[in-house]
């Protein structure tokens, strides 16, 4: 295939890919817009979930404040005795239900710095109100369309006056003990001191991301102050960990998306982050969304391109099949064109080139080779006694002799050379980038091939050789070789 035809084929193939890809690009752009809107929806839903958690934490704190503000009856001797009997010490910490559930009056674990059980008797009598508040908020009806997740988050209460902490869930003191009770000054429980100081303003605070001393994982906390008689008494806390965040951000209506979704919360101040979810396969991101929540928390979401391929597999398959079909049509068209072109310049009987190969383009190419110093040899060949064969054996035998000679010529030259049947029993061979010595040996090589492929036939031929010169046309070069053929043939006839 000629260079300009090859370039045209590549151009058409590239155009087919571009045009068919425009459909896929349109689908990709539409998907990008839709998924960007969906990511915004996920963040808005998460923000609403944080507000819902904030509301629940405030509800628990309000319940505790009402219990503290109510007129308290004196703790009975039996209850006091039960509390003190269950009071224990372990791991330099004191309290109730430290290693086992020994005091049934409380659901969770109470840790204190005091070694005297009398200091926590009143607290133990009041903390069931905290248990009831947490339990009530966990089991209330969800009117938020999934905002109130049916999950158990970690609630606890820090009493600043009486210096104790009460965990709603049992916490084994062997794994975590509150030993440093100066947390307001040192931030020893992991929460940043600035976040704790904000509690003194009376507002519920969403903390920055910090490493929880109990779980050694990055978490966030909601801190709601508890006041008694206008004075800050304690803090109700709710920890939000990675599992809680996974439930908040999980795409329930698009479970397939979760496999290819990256979700990360980052603290813009400290640089700490919580990697909520990572795509199973990270090829490259095609949709991303970043949003800053109040309190310096940045939400980053992105979707891997494999989600588009997986979710839109019908469109992708349609694009692939359409592109393949059109490319195959282009290939078949050019192959047909090449076959037609080859047939147009090929001799029907011998399969060699015919006169139509002798074009101005070939002439220019050969002249450039000669000008560059390469040798181009013309060999004119003419069968001997073809008329005698036709007259004595018939034209069928004459055509067979021509075909056998053409076959011998074709097998004796290189692919870069040109073997041309000019008509009748006249042939022309053009040796490209050859030498006079090789050209002189070619007739002998053709004779040997004839003896090999047709040992029973007596097929002879005469030849003339000419080296093409600068400014020679194809006609000039062939005419010169034909003149030498005529001379050689006359000499051959005179000898016989």
Steps between C-alpha positions, in 0.01 A plus 500: 500500500634841400597745771221748431243219498638370829485848651142543375403168655650601835326839480160341433556246780591780741191695389282195568642467851452872569142503370396185686678621812296821495198290598690350790635842601143635503400214731804568718420872530136425584612247761749751643225757552260248651761351734627844608145585605474165679825561691362836614190316619714254697681787677173679575358180645814452712476859622138436596606182681750701705222745587280207600778364725542848645129512574514159669799600711324820608190296584707268722667798670162664560370179656803485731460866598133444587598203717770705676268797549218290646469464876699192589386249758764373739679182396372210708742305722434186289588679176807658657614158623446345156702776337789471744503120476531528120763774525837369379852606408709382208780638285538801733136589436192472722129474432217269400489221240870541426571139397159333529137605535483485881261790556172445309373848579718641222519372146855617434829572677575781746865600554612748765818628659360467852568194713194570716177346375296764685614759246319323217189377682286795392639477147418130480147581609461773233676336202206269415345819362790516253440133406132569442573806287746312276269201472203721418684686226630179346154349466295801399326497162709617208321778317813611319496251211809319616666786689453325833697185435403194700852460635664522840736793526724545802341732764659606827475769766788691663424657837736792554400568861512147641780388264356184354416366156208274422493292181160384379663185359707282739872578469751254643748696709776262390476655151426860588520689829454871565810561712577861419211712625649834397365458149359850490852637518698234313248352258604154615193323362602610152253783441664829413495749785349771277202276430448443873523873568221564250271294721522772763307728264198271540495372142515144369836461329613262225863437583785486256636159403715349775642163604272339756701370797255215547495358145824655365305600190424839351153614603288812542284582802189703570531683834187639668532684835290408804411790733362498853389829657677692224832327562673256265491157664592257224509411132296246304717355222424298190791343308466467121745244365577355159223240514244766594616714210479205261134457597441873449663520157402155371310522171201280586321580175814431291691212660714453187632856536641422847752260341653785299449793740780672695384688812736683736447745785795734560565743784620817329681616816682188619517312169362183661255303290254214513500286187139386496507299178741423217425380149578135439679597178668837460539554126438876497234736632239632261271677752606674820339732753646687798295677767599673824281434803481739797785448746779457246398154374545440127310226321668363185316260271607355166380225267729272301446477123434127535161588649400667173625200301320255729174691535487602131628174355229495233610839367867400516426170323296682233791742444754217471285298258415805288865605480613146412233460230582835340875438518451159341295662222784747440752215490284298259450804277873567471575131453246489218650817355847346524380180330333697222812712457718190489272334244510817292880483469531120489514273196207257502696203355835520681425699817791733422462875469359631172580820309287710737772476767721717282366826643663844531521439876712186443713691250566779754585247769750318281658827383548608864671169576735545206575861603580382853759253367293181508508272199175424311531223238251436217487149351289442190395136443339347194403134455659304221284325240162579660338513154632152425353366826162657422499366145612145581365436852219753526441829675429320829856369507622847405317656793640228728852579382445871572363414847796273581749766392318759713509262797875448457555877479293564814692236698836642389460862612455681832176647636638849444550433127240536225412217260275634221328326210476760227289282272525175307840347573669828597613554860688773684681465832602805704761424766500768770824576685683223320833467312594414139656176624176386666302605192734300274445186710120529505428343152703194597310475829168520311611218268581279798159571655334407169686169492388435857130582461460369139773241435302343210447832322742671265441866574763747393529876517730786411587800717657843492640694797526876546601714800266797535672839489406840634222671303405168337127445472342156537457493126866590443626232739274228363576594139874475570462158663272385215759604242762289680251212514457526123876490448538197731212324328652556155832361621321202653314425175817532291678247721216253464 
